[in-house]
Amino acid sequence: MHDDDEDDGEAVRAVYDVSYRRLVTQMVALCGNRSEAEDVVQESFLTALTHRADFIDAANKEAWLRTVALNRLRNRWRRARVAGRVLPKFRAELSIELGPGAPEDHVAIVYALSQLSPQVRLTAVLYYIADLTVAQTAQELSVPEGTVKARLARARVQMAGYLDDHEEADHV
């Protein structure tokens, strides 16, 4: 192994240490299934190792990994449709698998996200969960900032009913 390969491997490992949990959280919010989220994030890190030059050259390595993970998630959904399986609008409709000990409010948030269209859901996840700014979200999605703002407004309105009901139940 060359020194450059070792340095590149260390760079991937360093990003893994910082970004893995955040990326898994973002993917869980998108697909509602912790195992699937972990799989696509792990696959994105494997892609970083096999495409080191692209990964190392990326200005925002976490965004690069998120894009790879999102593409993996979309490919899985596409393959499921092609295979003729009935794929629910969102896996959470069958069961939300967030892992042992997941707080109830996390389940409520993921369920509320599941009720959004895929584009609005992705926008909300990038802004609220990945903590990207409106400008960064627009850049990552290749849409105007106004589109991001409109999607976020739509997400807040659509999710409010699910989250308000949940909060009221907790306070009764």
Tab-separated table of N, CA and C in Angstrom:
chain	number	residue	atom	x	y	z
A	1	MET	N	0.844	-1.177	0.000
A	1	MET	CA	0.000	0.000	0.000
A	1	MET	C	0.889	1.239	0.000
A	2	HIS	N	0.518	2.229	-0.788
A	2	HIS	CA	1.279	3.461	-0.863
A	2	HIS	C	0.910	4.377	0.294
A	3	ASP	N	1.832	5.287	0.615
A	3	ASP	CA	1.556	6.249	1.681
A	3	ASP	C	0.319	7.078	1.363
A	4	ASP	N	0.146	7.452	0.073
A	4	ASP	CA	-1.029	8.232	-0.317
A	4	ASP	C	-2.313	7.466	-0.046
A	5	ASP	N	-2.295	6.148	-0.330
A	5	ASP	CA	-3.471	5.322	-0.068
A	5	ASP	C	-3.789	5.293	1.426
A	6	GLU	N	-2.746	5.196	2.255
A	6	GLU	CA	-2.951	5.198	3.706
A	6	GLU	C	-3.508	6.532	4.161
A	7	ASP	N	-2.972	7.629	3.617
A	7	ASP	CA	-3.469	8.967	3.969
A	7	ASP	C	-4.924	9.125	3.552
A	8	ASP	N	-5.263	8.642	2.351
A	8	ASP	CA	-6.638	8.722	1.870
A	8	ASP	C	-7.561	7.890	2.764
A	9	GLY	N	-7.102	6.712	3.143
A	9	GLY	CA	-7.885	5.863	4.043
A	9	GLY	C	-8.109	6.539	5.384
A	10	GLU	N	-7.086	7.217	5.879
A	10	GLU	CA	-7.220	7.970	7.132
A	10	GLU	C	-8.217	9.107	6.975
A	11	ALA	N	-8.227	9.760	5.802
A	11	ALA	CA	-9.172	10.853	5.553
A	11	ALA	C	-10.605	10.321	5.585
A	12	VAL	N	-10.835	9.166	4.964
A	12	VAL	CA	-12.165	8.555	4.964
A	12	VAL	C	-12.537	8.189	6.400
A	13	ARG	N	-11.608	7.629	7.139
A	13	ARG	CA	-11.866	7.235	8.525
A	13	ARG	C	-12.206	8.455	9.388
A	14	ALA	N	-11.497	9.552	9.177
A	14	ALA	CA	-11.757	10.771	9.946
A	14	ALA	C	-13.162	11.304	9.669
A	15	VAL	N	-13.575	11.290	8.405
A	15	VAL	CA	-14.925	11.748	8.063
A	15	VAL	C	-15.960	10.781	8.640
A	16	TYR	N	-15.657	9.501	8.606
A	16	TYR	CA	-16.544	8.498	9.179
A	16	TYR	C	-16.806	8.806	10.654
A	17	ASP	N	-15.738	9.056	11.398
A	17	ASP	CA	-15.871	9.325	12.827
A	17	ASP	C	-16.771	10.525	13.106
A	18	VAL	N	-16.699	11.533	12.250
A	18	VAL	CA	-17.455	12.760	12.455
A	18	VAL	C	-18.870	12.675	11.880
A	19	SER	N	-19.046	12.000	10.757
A	19	SER	CA	-20.283	12.107	9.982
A	19	SER	C	-21.204	10.896	10.020
A	20	TYR	N	-20.718	9.732	10.391
A	20	TYR	CA	-21.519	8.513	10.273
A	20	TYR	C	-22.883	8.636	10.955
A	21	ARG	N	-22.894	9.013	12.221
A	21	ARG	CA	-24.164	9.064	12.964
A	21	ARG	C	-25.125	10.084	12.362
A	22	ARG	N	-24.595	11.236	11.957
A	22	ARG	CA	-25.467	12.258	11.343
A	22	ARG	C	-26.088	11.738	10.058
A	23	LEU	N	-25.262	11.079	9.241
A	23	LEU	CA	-25.765	10.559	7.971
A	23	LEU	C	-26.822	9.475	8.199
A	24	VAL	N	-26.595	8.606	9.163
A	24	VAL	CA	-27.586	7.564	9.459
A	24	VAL	C	-28.889	8.208	9.917
A	25	THR	N	-28.800	9.199	10.781
A	25	THR	CA	-29.995	9.899	11.256
A	25	THR	C	-30.763	10.500	10.085
A	26	GLN	N	-30.056	11.114	9.158
A	26	GLN	CA	-30.695	11.719	7.987
A	26	GLN	C	-31.376	10.659	7.122
A	27	MET	N	-30.699	9.542	6.910
A	27	MET	CA	-31.276	8.487	6.075
A	27	MET	C	-32.471	7.826	6.768
A	28	VAL	N	-32.425	7.666	8.104
A	28	VAL	CA	-33.569	7.126	8.836
A	28	VAL	C	-34.770	8.044	8.650
A	29	ALA	N	-34.523	9.346	8.706
A	29	ALA	CA	-35.605	10.303	8.522
A	29	ALA	C	-36.210	10.196	7.130
A	30	LEU	N	-35.426	9.767	6.168
A	30	LEU	CA	-35.923	9.626	4.799
A	30	LEU	C	-36.629	8.300	4.561
A	31	CYS	N	-36.088	7.220	5.124
A	31	CYS	CA	-36.656	5.908	4.787
A	31	CYS	C	-37.398	5.238	5.936
A	32	GLY	N	-37.210	5.703	7.173
A	32	GLY	CA	-37.933	5.143	8.309
A	32	GLY	C	-37.432	3.797	8.784
A	33	ASN	N	-36.289	3.363	8.291
A	33	ASN	CA	-35.781	2.045	8.642
A	33	ASN	C	-34.305	2.160	8.989
A	34	ARG	N	-33.973	1.942	10.261
A	34	ARG	CA	-32.605	2.120	10.729
A	34	ARG	C	-31.637	1.169	10.017
A	35	SER	N	-32.011	-0.078	9.842
A	35	SER	CA	-31.114	-1.042	9.187
A	35	SER	C	-30.795	-0.616	7.761
A	36	GLU	N	-31.823	-0.212	7.038
A	36	GLU	CA	-31.616	0.231	5.662
A	36	GLU	C	-30.758	1.494	5.629
A	37	ALA	N	-31.004	2.405	6.563
A	37	ALA	CA	-30.221	3.645	6.631
A	37	ALA	C	-28.748	3.331	6.903
A	38	GLU	N	-28.496	2.446	7.850
A	38	GLU	CA	-27.108	2.070	8.155
A	38	GLU	C	-26.441	1.426	6.945
A	39	ASP	N	-27.187	0.573	6.251
A	39	ASP	CA	-26.640	-0.086	5.060
A	39	ASP	C	-26.223	0.921	3.997
A	40	VAL	N	-27.097	1.875	3.672
A	40	VAL	CA	-26.758	2.807	2.590
A	40	VAL	C	-25.632	3.745	2.998
A	41	VAL	N	-25.554	4.098	4.272
A	41	VAL	CA	-24.449	4.954	4.726
A	41	VAL	C	-23.136	4.171	4.685
A	42	GLN	N	-23.168	2.932	5.127
A	42	GLN	CA	-21.954	2.110	5.062
A	42	GLN	C	-21.508	1.914	3.609
A	43	GLU	N	-22.471	1.700	2.729
A	43	GLU	CA	-22.149	1.565	1.306
A	43	GLU	C	-21.540	2.854	0.759
A	44	SER	N	-21.988	3.995	1.250
A	44	SER	CA	-21.422	5.264	0.773
A	44	SER	C	-19.966	5.406	1.218
A	45	PHE	N	-19.641	4.931	2.407
A	45	PHE	CA	-18.240	4.976	2.846
A	45	PHE	C	-17.386	3.987	2.054
A	46	LEU	N	-17.949	2.845	1.704
A	46	LEU	CA	-17.214	1.914	0.834
A	46	LEU	C	-16.960	2.546	-0.526
A	47	THR	N	-17.940	3.273	-1.036
A	47	THR	CA	-17.766	3.977	-2.302
A	47	THR	C	-16.659	5.022	-2.175
A	48	ALA	N	-16.598	5.696	-1.030
A	48	ALA	CA	-15.526	6.678	-0.803
A	48	ALA	C	-14.156	6.007	-0.854
A	49	LEU	N	-14.077	4.798	-0.316
A	49	LEU	CA	-12.795	4.079	-0.346
A	49	LEU	C	-12.432	3.611	-1.755
A	50	THR	N	-13.438	3.234	-2.534
A	50	THR	CA	-13.152	2.752	-3.889
A	50	THR	C	-13.024	3.883	-4.901
A	51	HIS	N	-13.510	5.054	-4.546
A	51	HIS	CA	-13.395	6.242	-5.409
A	51	HIS	C	-12.704	7.358	-4.627
A	52	ARG	N	-11.558	7.022	-4.064
A	52	ARG	CA	-10.857	7.943	-3.165
A	52	ARG	C	-10.567	9.294	-3.788
A	53	ALA	N	-10.144	9.300	-5.030
A	53	ALA	CA	-9.776	10.582	-5.662
A	53	ALA	C	-10.983	11.519	-5.697
A	54	ASP	N	-12.154	11.001	-6.091
A	54	ASP	CA	-13.364	11.825	-6.121
A	54	ASP	C	-13.723	12.300	-4.718
A	55	PHE	N	-13.620	11.398	-3.756
A	55	PHE	CA	-13.951	11.730	-2.377
A	55	PHE	C	-13.004	12.790	-1.822
A	56	ILE	N	-11.710	12.585	-2.010
A	56	ILE	CA	-10.708	13.518	-1.484
A	56	ILE	C	-10.852	14.887	-2.137
A	57	ASP	N	-11.209	14.910	-3.426
A	57	ASP	CA	-11.370	16.185	-4.138
A	57	ASP	C	-12.661	16.923	-3.784
A	58	ALA	N	-13.610	16.236	-3.160
A	58	ALA	CA	-14.893	16.868	-2.834
A	58	ALA	C	-14.692	17.969	-1.803
A	59	ALA	N	-15.285	19.120	-2.078
A	59	ALA	CA	-15.172	20.250	-1.150
A	59	ALA	C	-15.899	19.945	0.161
A	60	ASN	N	-17.064	19.299	0.072
A	60	ASN	CA	-17.839	18.948	1.256
A	60	ASN	C	-18.012	17.431	1.248
A	61	LYS	N	-17.182	16.761	2.002
A	61	LYS	CA	-17.160	15.299	1.986
A	61	LYS	C	-18.446	14.678	2.542
A	62	GLU	N	-19.030	15.305	3.548
A	62	GLU	CA	-20.286	14.770	4.082
A	62	GLU	C	-21.402	14.889	3.048
A	63	ALA	N	-21.437	15.986	2.324
A	63	ALA	CA	-22.442	16.152	1.263
A	63	ALA	C	-22.218	15.108	0.170
A	64	TRP	N	-20.971	14.821	-0.160
A	64	TRP	CA	-20.636	13.808	-1.171
A	64	TRP	C	-21.174	12.460	-0.710
A	65	LEU	N	-20.928	12.113	0.550
A	65	LEU	CA	-21.399	10.845	1.099
A	65	LEU	C	-22.924	10.790	1.159
A	66	ARG	N	-23.552	11.906	1.530
A	66	ARG	CA	-25.015	11.965	1.600
A	66	ARG	C	-25.618	11.713	0.215
A	67	THR	N	-25.011	12.303	-0.813
A	67	THR	CA	-25.499	12.106	-2.181
A	67	THR	C	-25.392	10.641	-2.583
A	68	VAL	N	-24.264	10.012	-2.258
A	68	VAL	CA	-24.093	8.589	-2.568
A	68	VAL	C	-25.140	7.763	-1.816
A	69	ALA	N	-25.338	8.056	-0.529
A	69	ALA	CA	-26.316	7.301	0.269
A	69	ALA	C	-27.731	7.491	-0.274
A	70	LEU	N	-28.079	8.720	-0.644
A	70	LEU	CA	-29.401	8.981	-1.229
A	70	LEU	C	-29.592	8.204	-2.525
A	71	ASN	N	-28.569	8.191	-3.353
A	71	ASN	CA	-28.654	7.440	-4.609
A	71	ASN	C	-28.830	5.951	-4.341
A	72	ARG	N	-28.127	5.433	-3.341
A	72	ARG	CA	-28.282	4.012	-2.977
A	72	ARG	C	-29.713	3.737	-2.515
A	73	LEU	N	-30.248	4.639	-1.705
A	73	LEU	CA	-31.618	4.482	-1.217
A	73	LEU	C	-32.603	4.500	-2.371
A	74	ARG	N	-32.449	5.437	-3.291
A	74	ARG	CA	-33.334	5.512	-4.468
A	74	ARG	C	-33.220	4.250	-5.315
A	75	ASN	N	-32.005	3.755	-5.497
A	75	ASN	CA	-31.805	2.528	-6.284
A	75	ASN	C	-32.504	1.341	-5.633
A	76	ARG	N	-32.440	1.249	-4.312
A	76	ARG	CA	-33.119	0.160	-3.612
A	76	ARG	C	-34.630	0.240	-3.841
A	77	TRP	N	-35.186	1.441	-3.728
A	77	TRP	CA	-36.622	1.609	-3.939
A	77	TRP	C	-37.000	1.284	-5.380
A	78	ARG	N	-36.160	1.725	-6.317
A	78	ARG	CA	-36.418	1.464	-7.739
A	78	ARG	C	-36.392	-0.036	-8.011
A	79	ARG	N	-35.384	-0.732	-7.464
A	79	ARG	CA	-35.290	-2.185	-7.670
A	79	ARG	C	-36.498	-2.891	-7.059
A	80	ALA	N	-36.957	-2.420	-5.923
A	80	ALA	CA	-38.122	-3.034	-5.281
A	80	ALA	C	-39.353	-2.881	-6.161
A	81	ARG	N	-39.515	-1.710	-6.780
A	81	ARG	CA	-40.656	-1.495	-7.687
A	81	ARG	C	-40.532	-2.372	-8.915
A	82	VAL	N	-39.350	-2.446	-9.487
A	82	VAL	CA	-39.125	-3.242	-10.688
A	82	VAL	C	-39.369	-4.722	-10.409
A	83	ALA	N	-39.014	-5.148	-9.214
A	83	ALA	CA	-39.212	-6.552	-8.843
A	83	ALA	C	-40.690	-6.882	-8.657
A	84	GLY	N	-41.547	-5.864	-8.737
A	84	GLY	CA	-42.974	-6.097	-8.662
A	84	GLY	C	-43.538	-6.115	-7.265
A	85	ARG	N	-42.694	-5.837	-6.292
A	85	ARG	CA	-43.200	-5.778	-4.923
A	85	ARG	C	-43.991	-4.501	-4.745
A	86	VAL	N	-44.989	-4.576	-3.904
A	86	VAL	CA	-45.745	-3.373	-3.573
A	86	VAL	C	-44.922	-2.620	-2.546
A	87	LEU	N	-44.470	-1.447	-2.923
A	87	LEU	CA	-43.660	-0.633	-2.025
A	87	LEU	C	-44.536	0.463	-1.451
A	88	PRO	N	-44.694	0.510	-0.143
A	88	PRO	CA	-45.511	1.573	0.439
A	88	PRO	C	-44.878	2.934	0.180
A	89	LYS	N	-45.705	3.958	0.279
A	89	LYS	CA	-45.228	5.326	0.075
A	89	LYS	C	-44.001	5.561	0.941
A	90	PHE	N	-43.991	4.961	2.106
A	90	PHE	CA	-42.896	5.132	3.042
A	90	PHE	C	-42.885	3.897	3.919
A	91	ARG	N	-41.765	3.313	4.122
A	91	ARG	CA	-41.691	2.080	4.894
A	91	ARG	C	-42.292	2.223	6.277
A	92	ALA	N	-42.261	3.422	6.833
A	92	ALA	CA	-42.765	3.627	8.187
A	92	ALA	C	-44.241	3.284	8.296
A	93	GLU	N	-44.968	3.254	7.171
A	93	GLU	CA	-46.370	2.885	7.240
A	93	GLU	C	-46.518	1.439	7.722
A	94	LEU	N	-45.518	0.613	7.452
A	94	LEU	CA	-45.559	-0.760	7.934
A	94	LEU	C	-44.992	-0.839	9.346
A	95	SER	N	-43.814	-0.287	9.526
A	95	SER	CA	-43.213	-0.231	10.854
A	95	SER	C	-42.027	0.717	10.804
A	96	ILE	N	-41.920	1.506	11.830
A	96	ILE	CA	-40.787	2.417	11.920
A	96	ILE	C	-39.735	1.733	12.764
A	97	GLU	N	-38.576	1.517	12.189
A	97	GLU	CA	-37.492	0.834	12.880
A	97	GLU	C	-36.371	1.833	13.124
A	98	LEU	N	-36.386	2.441	14.301
A	98	LEU	CA	-35.366	3.429	14.622
A	98	LEU	C	-34.286	2.866	15.526
A	99	GLY	N	-34.475	1.683	16.001
A	99	GLY	CA	-33.487	1.087	16.893
A	99	GLY	C	-34.015	1.051	18.318
A	100	PRO	N	-33.342	0.260	19.151
A	100	PRO	CA	-33.810	0.113	20.530
A	100	PRO	C	-33.691	1.430	21.294
A	101	GLY	N	-34.709	1.721	22.088
A	101	GLY	CA	-34.663	2.895	22.946
A	101	GLY	C	-34.879	4.217	22.244
A	102	ALA	N	-35.361	4.195	20.998
A	102	ALA	CA	-35.607	5.452	20.286
A	102	ALA	C	-36.720	6.206	21.000
A	103	PRO	N	-36.492	7.481	21.309
A	103	PRO	CA	-37.534	8.256	21.982
A	103	PRO	C	-38.795	8.336	21.129
A	104	GLU	N	-39.941	8.391	21.802
A	104	GLU	CA	-41.223	8.414	21.098
A	104	GLU	C	-41.339	9.617	20.169
A	105	ASP	N	-40.750	10.756	20.560
A	105	ASP	CA	-40.856	11.925	19.693
A	105	ASP	C	-40.082	11.727	18.394
A	106	HIS	N	-39.026	10.914	18.418
A	106	HIS	CA	-38.313	10.605	17.176
A	106	HIS	C	-39.204	9.801	16.245
A	107	VAL	N	-39.942	8.865	16.798
A	107	VAL	CA	-40.873	8.065	16.000
A	107	VAL	C	-41.936	8.980	15.389
A	108	ALA	N	-42.438	9.929	16.179
A	108	ALA	CA	-43.463	10.856	15.688
A	108	ALA	C	-42.918	11.724	14.564
A	109	ILE	N	-41.698	12.197	14.708
A	109	ILE	CA	-41.095	13.043	13.673
A	109	ILE	C	-40.884	12.253	12.393
A	110	VAL	N	-40.355	11.047	12.518
A	110	VAL	CA	-40.128	10.228	11.322
A	110	VAL	C	-41.458	9.893	10.663
A	111	TYR	N	-42.493	9.605	11.463
A	111	TYR	CA	-43.802	9.329	10.874
A	111	TYR	C	-44.337	10.566	10.161
A	112	ALA	N	-44.220	11.728	10.791
A	112	ALA	CA	-44.691	12.971	10.162
A	112	ALA	C	-43.941	13.217	8.861
A	113	LEU	N	-42.643	12.982	8.863
A	113	LEU	CA	-41.859	13.124	7.624
A	113	LEU	C	-42.350	12.152	6.554
A	114	SER	N	-42.778	10.968	6.986
A	114	SER	CA	-43.225	9.951	6.029
A	114	SER	C	-44.459	10.379	5.258
A	115	GLN	N	-45.180	11.349	5.797
A	115	GLN	CA	-46.403	11.806	5.153
A	115	GLN	C	-46.142	12.844	4.071
A	116	LEU	N	-44.901	13.291	3.952
A	116	LEU	CA	-44.532	14.303	2.955
A	116	LEU	C	-44.161	13.646	1.634
A	117	SER	N	-44.295	14.403	0.561
A	117	SER	CA	-43.816	13.908	-0.735
A	117	SER	C	-42.299	13.753	-0.647
A	118	PRO	N	-41.705	12.898	-1.461
A	118	PRO	CA	-40.255	12.682	-1.379
A	118	PRO	C	-39.423	13.968	-1.494
A	119	GLN	N	-39.795	14.869	-2.385
A	119	GLN	CA	-39.020	16.098	-2.560
A	119	GLN	C	-39.113	16.989	-1.329
A	120	VAL	N	-40.303	17.126	-0.781
A	120	VAL	CA	-40.492	17.958	0.404
A	120	VAL	C	-39.793	17.307	1.596
A	121	ARG	N	-39.898	15.985	1.713
A	121	ARG	CA	-39.239	15.256	2.805
A	121	ARG	C	-37.730	15.460	2.752
A	122	LEU	N	-37.130	15.286	1.572
A	122	LEU	CA	-35.687	15.451	1.445
A	122	LEU	C	-35.272	16.875	1.809
A	123	THR	N	-36.031	17.849	1.358
A	123	THR	CA	-35.727	19.242	1.671
A	123	THR	C	-35.777	19.469	3.182
A	124	ALA	N	-36.818	18.955	3.830
A	124	ALA	CA	-36.962	19.118	5.281
A	124	ALA	C	-35.829	18.427	6.028
A	125	VAL	N	-35.454	17.244	5.588
A	125	VAL	CA	-34.367	16.512	6.251
A	125	VAL	C	-33.051	17.271	6.116
A	126	LEU	N	-32.767	17.770	4.929
A	126	LEU	CA	-31.511	18.509	4.744
A	126	LEU	C	-31.474	19.770	5.600
A	127	TYR	N	-32.589	20.478	5.664
A	127	TYR	CA	-32.625	21.735	6.402
A	127	TYR	C	-32.696	21.509	7.917
A	128	TYR	N	-33.644	20.692	8.364
A	128	TYR	CA	-33.872	20.542	9.797
A	128	TYR	C	-32.981	19.504	10.462
A	129	ILE	N	-32.655	18.443	9.769
A	129	ILE	CA	-31.889	17.375	10.398
A	129	ILE	C	-30.407	17.476	10.053
A	130	ALA	N	-30.094	17.767	8.779
A	130	ALA	CA	-28.686	17.920	8.395
A	130	ALA	C	-28.163	19.311	8.749
A	131	ASP	N	-29.062	20.207	9.163
A	131	ASP	CA	-28.688	21.565	9.575
A	131	ASP	C	-28.042	22.389	8.467
A	132	LEU	N	-28.472	22.153	7.226
A	132	LEU	CA	-27.973	22.968	6.131
A	132	LEU	C	-28.784	24.267	6.079
A	133	THR	N	-28.186	25.313	5.579
A	133	THR	CA	-28.911	26.569	5.383
A	133	THR	C	-29.818	26.426	4.168
A	134	VAL	N	-30.680	27.411	3.953
A	134	VAL	CA	-31.530	27.412	2.764
A	134	VAL	C	-30.661	27.390	1.517
A	135	ALA	N	-29.609	28.215	1.507
A	135	ALA	CA	-28.717	28.279	0.343
A	135	ALA	C	-28.012	26.945	0.107
A	136	GLN	N	-27.522	26.315	1.169
A	136	GLN	CA	-26.838	25.022	1.028
A	136	GLN	C	-27.811	23.939	0.563
A	137	THR	N	-29.023	23.960	1.099
A	137	THR	CA	-30.037	22.985	0.689
A	137	THR	C	-30.368	23.170	-0.784
A	138	ALA	N	-30.538	24.422	-1.206
A	138	ALA	CA	-30.830	24.715	-2.614
A	138	ALA	C	-29.701	24.220	-3.509
A	139	GLN	N	-28.472	24.460	-3.078
A	139	GLN	CA	-27.318	24.025	-3.873
A	139	GLN	C	-27.267	22.503	-3.961
A	140	GLU	N	-27.469	21.829	-2.843
A	140	GLU	CA	-27.400	20.370	-2.845
A	140	GLU	C	-28.505	19.744	-3.697
A	141	LEU	N	-29.678	20.382	-3.721
A	141	LEU	CA	-30.807	19.851	-4.492
A	141	LEU	C	-30.875	20.414	-5.905
A	142	SER	N	-30.009	21.381	-6.203
A	142	SER	CA	-30.003	22.044	-7.521
A	142	SER	C	-31.356	22.678	-7.837
A	143	VAL	N	-31.888	23.394	-6.858
A	143	VAL	CA	-33.147	24.117	-7.031
A	143	VAL	C	-32.959	25.539	-6.514
A	144	PRO	N	-33.821	26.470	-6.930
A	144	PRO	CA	-33.729	27.839	-6.415
A	144	PRO	C	-34.047	27.886	-4.907
A	145	GLU	N	-33.518	28.899	-4.233
A	145	GLU	CA	-33.773	29.065	-2.799
A	145	GLU	C	-35.268	29.228	-2.521
A	146	GLY	N	-35.982	29.894	-3.411
A	146	GLY	CA	-37.426	30.052	-3.232
A	146	GLY	C	-38.151	28.716	-3.191
A	147	THR	N	-37.678	27.766	-3.983
A	147	THR	CA	-38.271	26.425	-3.978
A	147	THR	C	-38.045	25.758	-2.629
A	148	VAL	N	-36.839	25.924	-2.089
A	148	VAL	CA	-36.535	25.353	-0.775
A	148	VAL	C	-37.458	25.966	0.274
A	149	LYS	N	-37.598	27.281	0.260
A	149	LYS	CA	-38.460	27.955	1.239
A	149	LYS	C	-39.904	27.488	1.117
A	150	ALA	N	-40.395	27.334	-0.096
A	150	ALA	CA	-41.767	26.872	-0.304
A	150	ALA	C	-41.942	25.444	0.206
A	151	ARG	N	-40.968	24.584	-0.071
A	151	ARG	CA	-41.056	23.194	0.399
A	151	ARG	C	-41.013	23.136	1.921
A	152	LEU	N	-40.176	23.968	2.539
A	152	LEU	CA	-40.089	23.978	4.002
A	152	LEU	C	-41.406	24.459	4.619
A	153	ALA	N	-42.017	25.464	4.011
A	153	ALA	CA	-43.304	25.945	4.498
A	153	ALA	C	-44.355	24.840	4.377
A	154	ARG	N	-44.349	24.142	3.249
A	154	ARG	CA	-45.286	23.035	3.038
A	154	ARG	C	-45.045	21.933	4.071
A	155	ALA	N	-43.778	21.635	4.335
A	155	ALA	CA	-43.445	20.599	5.311
A	155	ALA	C	-43.954	20.972	6.701
A	156	ARG	N	-43.755	22.223	7.104
A	156	ARG	CA	-44.205	22.660	8.428
A	156	ARG	C	-45.723	22.526	8.565
A	157	VAL	N	-46.440	22.945	7.537
A	157	VAL	CA	-47.906	22.874	7.581
A	157	VAL	C	-48.363	21.419	7.629
A	158	GLN	N	-47.801	20.583	6.772
A	158	GLN	CA	-48.244	19.192	6.692
A	158	GLN	C	-47.862	18.394	7.940
A	159	MET	N	-46.700	18.687	8.506
A	159	MET	CA	-46.246	17.933	9.670
A	159	MET	C	-46.908	18.404	10.966
A	160	ALA	N	-47.374	19.648	10.991
A	160	ALA	CA	-47.907	20.239	12.222
A	160	ALA	C	-49.023	19.399	12.830
A	161	GLY	N	-49.936	18.932	12.004
A	161	GLY	CA	-51.045	18.135	12.522
A	161	GLY	C	-50.582	16.868	13.219
A	162	TYR	N	-49.611	16.211	12.676
A	162	TYR	CA	-49.104	14.968	13.265
A	162	TYR	C	-48.345	15.243	14.556
A	163	LEU	N	-47.567	16.302	14.559
A	163	LEU	CA	-46.748	16.588	15.733
A	163	LEU	C	-47.561	17.251	16.834
A	164	ASP	N	-48.535	18.085	16.471
A	164	ASP	CA	-49.393	18.704	17.486
A	164	ASP	C	-50.212	17.658	18.208
A	165	ASP	N	-50.769	16.702	17.462
A	165	ASP	CA	-51.556	15.617	18.086
A	165	ASP	C	-50.684	14.834	19.057
A	166	HIS	N	-49.442	14.572	18.657
A	166	HIS	CA	-48.519	13.799	19.484
A	166	HIS	C	-48.212	14.558	20.774
A	167	GLU	N	-47.951	15.859	20.651
A	167	GLU	CA	-47.608	16.656	21.831
A	167	GLU	C	-48.804	16.753	22.775
A	168	GLU	N	-50.017	16.924	22.230
A	168	GLU	CA	-51.198	17.009	23.074
A	168	GLU	C	-51.401	15.718	23.869
A	169	ALA	N	-51.169	14.590	23.218
A	169	ALA	CA	-51.313	13.305	23.892
A	169	ALA	C	-50.328	13.181	25.052
A	170	ASP	N	-49.132	13.745	24.898
A	170	ASP	CA	-48.128	13.678	25.943
A	170	ASP	C	-48.495	14.545	27.148
A	171	HIS	N	-49.254	15.619	26.905
A	171	HIS	CA	-49.558	16.555	27.984
A	171	HIS	C	-50.887	16.278	28.661
A	172	VAL	N	-51.636	15.295	28.209
A	172	VAL	CA	-52.951	14.989	28.780
A	172	VAL	C	-52.786	14.121	30.004
